Coordinates of N, CA and C in Angstrom, one line a residue:
X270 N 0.9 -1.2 0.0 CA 0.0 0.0 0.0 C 0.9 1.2 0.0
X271 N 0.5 2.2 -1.1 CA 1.3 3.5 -1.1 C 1.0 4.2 0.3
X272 N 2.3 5.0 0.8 CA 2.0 5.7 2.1 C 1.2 6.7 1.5
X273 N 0.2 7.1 3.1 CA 0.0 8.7 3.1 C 0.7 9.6 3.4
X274 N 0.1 10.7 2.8 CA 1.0 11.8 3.0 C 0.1 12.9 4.3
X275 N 0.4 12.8 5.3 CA -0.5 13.5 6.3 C 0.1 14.6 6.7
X276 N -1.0 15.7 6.6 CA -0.4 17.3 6.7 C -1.1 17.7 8.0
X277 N -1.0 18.2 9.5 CA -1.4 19.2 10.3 C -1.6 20.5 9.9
X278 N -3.0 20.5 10.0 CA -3.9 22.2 9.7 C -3.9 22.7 10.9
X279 N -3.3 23.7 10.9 CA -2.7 24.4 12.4 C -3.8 25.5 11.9
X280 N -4.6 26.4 13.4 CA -5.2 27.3 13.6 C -4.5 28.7 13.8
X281 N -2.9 28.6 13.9 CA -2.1 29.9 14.4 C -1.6 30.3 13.1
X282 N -2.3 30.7 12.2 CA -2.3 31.0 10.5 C -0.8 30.4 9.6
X283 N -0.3 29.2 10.3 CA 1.0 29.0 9.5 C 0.2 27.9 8.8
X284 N -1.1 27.6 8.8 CA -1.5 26.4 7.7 C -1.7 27.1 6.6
X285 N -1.8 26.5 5.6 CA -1.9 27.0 4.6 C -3.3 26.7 4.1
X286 N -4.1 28.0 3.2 CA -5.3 27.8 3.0 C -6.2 26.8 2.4
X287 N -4.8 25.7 1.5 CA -5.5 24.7 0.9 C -5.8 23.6 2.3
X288 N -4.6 23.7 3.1 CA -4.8 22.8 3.9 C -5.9 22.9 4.9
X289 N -6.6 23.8 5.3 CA -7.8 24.2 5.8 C -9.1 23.8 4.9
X290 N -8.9 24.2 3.3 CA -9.9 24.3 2.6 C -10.4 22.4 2.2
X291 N -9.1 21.6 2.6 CA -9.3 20.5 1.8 C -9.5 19.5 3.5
X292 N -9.2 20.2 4.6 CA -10.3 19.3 5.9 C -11.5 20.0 5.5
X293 N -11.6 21.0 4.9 CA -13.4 21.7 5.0 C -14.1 20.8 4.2
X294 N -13.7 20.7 3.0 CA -14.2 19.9 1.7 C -14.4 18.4 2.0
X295 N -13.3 17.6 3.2 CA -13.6 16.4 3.6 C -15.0 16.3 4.3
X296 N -14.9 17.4 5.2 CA -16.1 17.3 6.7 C -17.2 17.8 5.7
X297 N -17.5 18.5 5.1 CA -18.3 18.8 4.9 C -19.0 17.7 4.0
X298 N -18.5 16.7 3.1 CA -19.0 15.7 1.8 C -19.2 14.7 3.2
X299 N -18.8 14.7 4.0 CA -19.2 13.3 5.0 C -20.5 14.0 6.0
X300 N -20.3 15.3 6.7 CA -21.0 16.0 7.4 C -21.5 17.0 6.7
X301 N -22.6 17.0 5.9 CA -23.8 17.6 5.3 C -24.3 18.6 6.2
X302 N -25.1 18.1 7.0 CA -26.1 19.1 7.7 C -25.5 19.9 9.0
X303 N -23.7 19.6 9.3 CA -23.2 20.1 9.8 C -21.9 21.2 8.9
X304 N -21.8 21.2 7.8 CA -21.1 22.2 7.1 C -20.6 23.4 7.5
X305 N -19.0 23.4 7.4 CA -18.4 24.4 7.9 C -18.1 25.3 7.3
X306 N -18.0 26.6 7.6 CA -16.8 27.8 6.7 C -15.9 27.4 7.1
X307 N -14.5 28.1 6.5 CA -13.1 28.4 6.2 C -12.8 28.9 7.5
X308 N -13.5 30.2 7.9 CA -13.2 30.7 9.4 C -14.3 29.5 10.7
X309 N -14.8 28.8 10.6 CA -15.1 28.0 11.3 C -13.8 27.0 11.7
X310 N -13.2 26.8 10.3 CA -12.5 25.5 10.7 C -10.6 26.1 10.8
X311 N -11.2 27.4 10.6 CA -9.3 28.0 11.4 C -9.6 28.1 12.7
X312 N -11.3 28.4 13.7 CA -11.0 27.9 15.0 C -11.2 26.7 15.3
X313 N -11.3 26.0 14.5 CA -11.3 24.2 15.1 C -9.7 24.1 15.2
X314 N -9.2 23.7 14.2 CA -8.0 24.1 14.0 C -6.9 24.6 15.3
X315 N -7.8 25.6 16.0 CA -7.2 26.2 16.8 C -6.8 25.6 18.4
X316 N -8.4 25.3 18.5 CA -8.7 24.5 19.4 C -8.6 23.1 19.5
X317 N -8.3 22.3 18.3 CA -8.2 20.7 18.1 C -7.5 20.3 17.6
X318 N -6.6 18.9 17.3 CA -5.8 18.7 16.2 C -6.4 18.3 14.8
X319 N -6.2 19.0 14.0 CA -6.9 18.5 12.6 C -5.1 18.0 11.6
X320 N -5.7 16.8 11.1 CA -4.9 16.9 10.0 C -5.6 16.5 8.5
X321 N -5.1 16.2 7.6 CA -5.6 15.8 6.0 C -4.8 14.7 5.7
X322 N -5.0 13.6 4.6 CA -4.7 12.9 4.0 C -3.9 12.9 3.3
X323 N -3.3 11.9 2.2 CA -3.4 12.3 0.9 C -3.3 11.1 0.5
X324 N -3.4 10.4 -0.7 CA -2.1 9.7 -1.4 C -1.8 9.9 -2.2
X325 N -0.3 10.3 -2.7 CA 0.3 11.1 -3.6 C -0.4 12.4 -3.2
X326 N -1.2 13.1 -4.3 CA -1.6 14.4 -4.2 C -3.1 14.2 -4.1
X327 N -3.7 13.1 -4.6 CA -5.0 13.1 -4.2 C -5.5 12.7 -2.5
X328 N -6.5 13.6 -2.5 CA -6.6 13.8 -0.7 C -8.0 12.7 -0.4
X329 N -7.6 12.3 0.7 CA -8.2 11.1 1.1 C -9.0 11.1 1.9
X330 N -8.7 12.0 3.3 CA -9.7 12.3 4.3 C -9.4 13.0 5.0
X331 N -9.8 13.3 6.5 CA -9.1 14.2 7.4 C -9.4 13.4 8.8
X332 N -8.6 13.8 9.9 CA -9.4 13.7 11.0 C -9.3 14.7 11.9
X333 N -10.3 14.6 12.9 CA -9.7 15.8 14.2 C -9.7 14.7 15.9
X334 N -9.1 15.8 16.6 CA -8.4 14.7 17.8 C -8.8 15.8 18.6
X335 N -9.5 15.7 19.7 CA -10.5 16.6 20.7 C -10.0 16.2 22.1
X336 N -8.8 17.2 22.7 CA -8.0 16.5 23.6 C -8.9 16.5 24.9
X337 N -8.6 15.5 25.7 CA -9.0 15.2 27.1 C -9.0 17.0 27.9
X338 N -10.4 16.9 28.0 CA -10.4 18.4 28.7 C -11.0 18.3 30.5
X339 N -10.9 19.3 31.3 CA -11.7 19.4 32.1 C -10.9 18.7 33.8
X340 N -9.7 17.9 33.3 CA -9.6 16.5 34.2 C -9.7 15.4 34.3
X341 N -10.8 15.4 32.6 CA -11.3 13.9 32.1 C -9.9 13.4 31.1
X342 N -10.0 12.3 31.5 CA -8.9 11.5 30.4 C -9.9 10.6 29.4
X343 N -10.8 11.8 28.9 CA -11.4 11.3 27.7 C -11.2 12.1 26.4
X344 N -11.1 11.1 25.0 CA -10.5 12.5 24.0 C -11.5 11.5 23.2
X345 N -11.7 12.8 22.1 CA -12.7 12.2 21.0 C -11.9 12.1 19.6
X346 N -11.7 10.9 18.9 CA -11.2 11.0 17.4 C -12.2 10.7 16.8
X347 N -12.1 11.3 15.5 CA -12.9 11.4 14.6 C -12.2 11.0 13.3
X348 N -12.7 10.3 12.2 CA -11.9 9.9 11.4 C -13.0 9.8 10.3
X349 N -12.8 10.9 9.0 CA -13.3 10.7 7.6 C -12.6 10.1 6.9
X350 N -13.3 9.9 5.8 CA -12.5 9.4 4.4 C -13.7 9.0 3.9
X351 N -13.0 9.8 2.1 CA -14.0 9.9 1.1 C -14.0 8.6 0.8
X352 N -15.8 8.8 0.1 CA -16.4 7.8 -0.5 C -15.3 6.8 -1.4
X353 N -14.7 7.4 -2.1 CA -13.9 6.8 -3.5 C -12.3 5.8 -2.6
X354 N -12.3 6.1 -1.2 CA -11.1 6.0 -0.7 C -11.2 4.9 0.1
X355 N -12.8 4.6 0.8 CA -12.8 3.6 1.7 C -13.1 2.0 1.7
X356 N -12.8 1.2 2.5 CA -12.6 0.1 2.0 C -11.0 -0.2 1.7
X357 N -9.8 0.6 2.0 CA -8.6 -0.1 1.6 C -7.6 0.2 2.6
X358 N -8.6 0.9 4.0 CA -7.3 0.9 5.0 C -6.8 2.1 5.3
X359 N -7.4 3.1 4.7 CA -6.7 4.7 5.1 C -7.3 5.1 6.3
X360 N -8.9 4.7 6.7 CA -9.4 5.2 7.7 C -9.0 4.1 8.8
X361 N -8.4 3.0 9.1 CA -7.6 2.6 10.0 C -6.9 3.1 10.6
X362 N -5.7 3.6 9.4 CA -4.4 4.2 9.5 C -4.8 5.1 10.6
X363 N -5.6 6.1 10.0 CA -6.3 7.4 10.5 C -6.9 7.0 11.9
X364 N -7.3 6.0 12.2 CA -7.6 6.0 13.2 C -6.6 5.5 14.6
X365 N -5.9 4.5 13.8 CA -4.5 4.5 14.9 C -3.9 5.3 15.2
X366 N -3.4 6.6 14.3 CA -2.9 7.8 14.2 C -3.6 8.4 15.3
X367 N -4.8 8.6 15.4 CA -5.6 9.8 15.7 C -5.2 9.2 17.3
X368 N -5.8 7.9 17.8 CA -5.7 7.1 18.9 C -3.9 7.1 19.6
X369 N -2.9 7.0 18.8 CA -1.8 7.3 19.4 C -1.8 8.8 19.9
X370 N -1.8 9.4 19.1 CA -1.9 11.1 19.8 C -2.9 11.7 21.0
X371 N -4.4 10.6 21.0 CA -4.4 10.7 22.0 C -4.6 10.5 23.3
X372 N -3.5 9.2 23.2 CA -3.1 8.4 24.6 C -2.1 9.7 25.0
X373 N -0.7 9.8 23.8 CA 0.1 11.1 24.1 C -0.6 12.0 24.9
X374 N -1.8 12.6 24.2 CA -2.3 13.6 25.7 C -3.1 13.6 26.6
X375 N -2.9 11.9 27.2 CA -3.5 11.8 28.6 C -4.8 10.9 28.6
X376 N -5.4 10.7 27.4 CA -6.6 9.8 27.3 C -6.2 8.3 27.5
X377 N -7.4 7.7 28.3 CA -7.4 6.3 28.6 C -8.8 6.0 27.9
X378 N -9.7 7.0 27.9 CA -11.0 6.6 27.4 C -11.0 7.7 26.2
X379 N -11.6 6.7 25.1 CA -11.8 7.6 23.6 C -13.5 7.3 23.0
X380 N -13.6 8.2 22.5 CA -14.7 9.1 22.1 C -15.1 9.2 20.4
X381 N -16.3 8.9 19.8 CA -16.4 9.7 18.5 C -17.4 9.7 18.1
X382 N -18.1 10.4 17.2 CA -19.6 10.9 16.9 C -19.7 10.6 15.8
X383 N -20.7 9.9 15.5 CA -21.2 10.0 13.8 C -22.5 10.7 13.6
X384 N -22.3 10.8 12.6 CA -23.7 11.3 11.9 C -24.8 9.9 11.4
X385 N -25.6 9.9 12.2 CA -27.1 8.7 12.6 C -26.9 8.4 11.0
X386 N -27.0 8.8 10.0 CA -27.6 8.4 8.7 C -26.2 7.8 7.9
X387 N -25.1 8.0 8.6 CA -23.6 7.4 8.2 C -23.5 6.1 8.3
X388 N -24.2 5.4 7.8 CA -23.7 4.0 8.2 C -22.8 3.1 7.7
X389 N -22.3 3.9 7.2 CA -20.5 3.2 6.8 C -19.5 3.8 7.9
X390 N -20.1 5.1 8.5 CA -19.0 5.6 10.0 C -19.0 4.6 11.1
X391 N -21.0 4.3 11.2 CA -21.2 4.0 12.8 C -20.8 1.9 12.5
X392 N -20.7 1.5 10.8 CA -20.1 0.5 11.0 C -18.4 0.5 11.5
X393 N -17.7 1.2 11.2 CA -16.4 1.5 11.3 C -16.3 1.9 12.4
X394 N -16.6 2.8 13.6 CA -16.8 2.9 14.8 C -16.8 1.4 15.0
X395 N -18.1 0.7 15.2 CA -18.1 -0.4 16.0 C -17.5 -1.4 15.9
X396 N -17.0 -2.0 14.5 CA -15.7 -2.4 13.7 C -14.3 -2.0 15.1
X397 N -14.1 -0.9 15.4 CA -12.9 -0.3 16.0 C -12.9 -0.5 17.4
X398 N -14.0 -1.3 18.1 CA -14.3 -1.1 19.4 C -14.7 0.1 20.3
X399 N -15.9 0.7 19.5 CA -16.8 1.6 19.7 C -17.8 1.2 20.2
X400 N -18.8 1.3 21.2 CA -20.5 1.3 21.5 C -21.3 2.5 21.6
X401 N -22.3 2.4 21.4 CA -23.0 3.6 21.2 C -23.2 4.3 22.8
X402 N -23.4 5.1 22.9 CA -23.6 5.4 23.8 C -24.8 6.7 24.5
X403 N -24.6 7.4 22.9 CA -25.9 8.9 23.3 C -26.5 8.7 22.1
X404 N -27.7 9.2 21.7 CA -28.4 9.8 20.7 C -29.1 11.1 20.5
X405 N -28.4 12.0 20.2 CA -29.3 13.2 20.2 C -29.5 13.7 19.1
X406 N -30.3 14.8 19.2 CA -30.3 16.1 17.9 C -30.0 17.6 19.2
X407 N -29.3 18.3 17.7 CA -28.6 20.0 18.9 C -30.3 20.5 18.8
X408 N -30.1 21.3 20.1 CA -31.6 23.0 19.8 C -31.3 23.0 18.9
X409 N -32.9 22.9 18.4 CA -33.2 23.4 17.2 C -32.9 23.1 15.7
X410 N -32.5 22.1 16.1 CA -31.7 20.9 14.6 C -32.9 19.5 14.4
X411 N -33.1 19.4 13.7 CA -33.7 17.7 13.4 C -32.5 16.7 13.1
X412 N -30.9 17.0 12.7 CA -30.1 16.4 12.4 C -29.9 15.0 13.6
X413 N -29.7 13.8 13.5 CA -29.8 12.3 15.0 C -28.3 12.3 14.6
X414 N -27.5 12.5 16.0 CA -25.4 12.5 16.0 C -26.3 11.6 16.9
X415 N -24.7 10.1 16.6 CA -25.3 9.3 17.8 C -23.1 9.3 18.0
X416 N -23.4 9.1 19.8 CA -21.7 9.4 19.9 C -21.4 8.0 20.7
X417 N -20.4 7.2 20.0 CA -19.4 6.1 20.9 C -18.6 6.1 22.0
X418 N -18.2 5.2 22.0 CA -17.5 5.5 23.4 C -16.4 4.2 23.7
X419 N -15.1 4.0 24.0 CA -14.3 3.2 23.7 C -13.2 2.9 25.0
X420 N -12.8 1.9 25.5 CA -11.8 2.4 26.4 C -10.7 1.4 26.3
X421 N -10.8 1.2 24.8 CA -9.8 -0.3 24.5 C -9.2 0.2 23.3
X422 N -9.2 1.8 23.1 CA -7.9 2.5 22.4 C -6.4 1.5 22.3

């Protein structure tokens, strides 16, 4: 299998705007009804680790890593990859990646949310040693995020 090429979208403006625009273009073809701007995802960015994919130059997915906050040693990874990409192992990768980084910051228990109508995510979640755990919709949204929950990272 050809390596990826994995880039960190940093929120302290040294990313570069493709690298922002091509986690936007991942999240948003997987998360529809949650769609981001450019300036939405320079404060994710800020606040989370995001990185992008690639192989060779074509880009494959993104993830973000939501560190253990509060005192909790709980962190949430999240792991896309386009339609055309999955099925050969990148969203693995992506997901051991995301899970090493964060044990690095203190997590013993890990975290991730899909989108209720993703059912190629919430297979791959529970594929990874995920259970469900919540079901909601936000105020004022009809969108169903159902969120996992893992402690065998």
């Amino acid at each position: 299998m050809t390596d990826l090429r994995i880039e960190r979208v940093r929120g302290d403006g040294t990313a570069s705007e493709g690298l922002l625009e091509d986690w936007r273009h991942v999240h948003n073809v997987i998360v529809p009804p949650a769609a981001l701007s450019l300036d939405e995802v320079r404060d994710r960015a800020g606040r989370y680790h995001l990185e992008v994919a690639y192989l060779d130059d074509v880009l494959v997915g993104c993830t973000t890593v939501r560190p253990p906050q509060n005192g909790r040693a709980t962190a949430t990874v999240i792991v896309r990859v386009l339609p055309g990409h999955r099925r050969r192992g990148f969203g693995g990768r992506l997901h051991e990646r995301g899970l090493a980084l964060a044990r690095a910051l203190g997590a013993t228990t890990f975290e991730t949310v899909v989108l209720a109508t993703n059912e190629e995510g919430l297979r791959f979640a529970q594929a990874h040693g995920y259970a469900e755990s919540d079901r909601y919709t936000l105020p004022g949204e009809s969108t169903l995020w159902i969120d996992l929950r893992s402690d065998k990272g």
